[in-house]
Amino acid sequence: MDSQAIIRVLREQGLPHGELAVRAGLARETLSRWESGAQHPSLESLERVVAAAGAQLEVRIIPAEGKLVELVGEQLDLEPIERLKGLLGERWPACRDALRAAGGVGDLGVLVGPVAAALHGAPQRPGSGRVDVLVSVEDLAETSERLMGVGAWPDGFEQAPGGGERRERWQAGLGELTVRTAPAGAALRERAHGVAICGGRVGVVLVEDLLRIAESSPWSEDAVYRAGLRAVLASGRYRSRSPGAGRAKLG
């Protein structure tokens, strides 16, 4: 659970941001930035806020599951496209179509979700192979134009449980995409690994960033690959800035 989820839990207990901020000696805007993901607090600051709500923050180190780490090693021995083919089987062609469309988004978006986790070596099957693209709110309109420019078409939207995050659904050939937004989208894009996809290029969010997103995500499918991402980080083979990360080719 990250700072976004923790502040959300405190809010659900009925304590207003203003009162919580006063108790913790912080500005109300600071808590809002923590909850939106635009700013990440130190552990000490987070403990102070939790204590101000009359609760206690418990931190535990839980080692990654050994079998998952072993499976991650097997995945990382494969090229990214081979990982997806093996995990998706007959669903791979649909995922390929969606990835080609995502490549058309270019530098506006980054991949998140199950497919992004699989590209990094998480050993869980990435659902149906649907591709999730994260963009900044201000880039949403241009993202839609670019997707239509590569032959994708809109297919409605989904609302997260509780009326939280909303994501747009798109179709591209046999494939499905969603377009999600986040206040920190630009920062995530700057840190992302670049991946060449059928003549296009799209970023894949770093494992550590992808895990933070998954831990605070309102979408149930994002819970499935959290353990796999932890195993990637524990594998000893992942580097946030590994040389050549942008040379992986899909399709």
Coordinates of C-alpha atoms in Angstrom, one line a residue, residues 43 47 50 56-60:
L43 CA 8.1 7.4 5.5
E47 CA 3.9 8.0 9.8
V50 CA -1.2 8.3 10.2
Q56 CA -0.4 3.3 13.5
L57 CA 1.6 2.6 10.3
E58 CA 3.1 -0.8 10.3
V59 CA 6.0 -1.5 7.9
R60 CA 7.0 -5.1 7.2

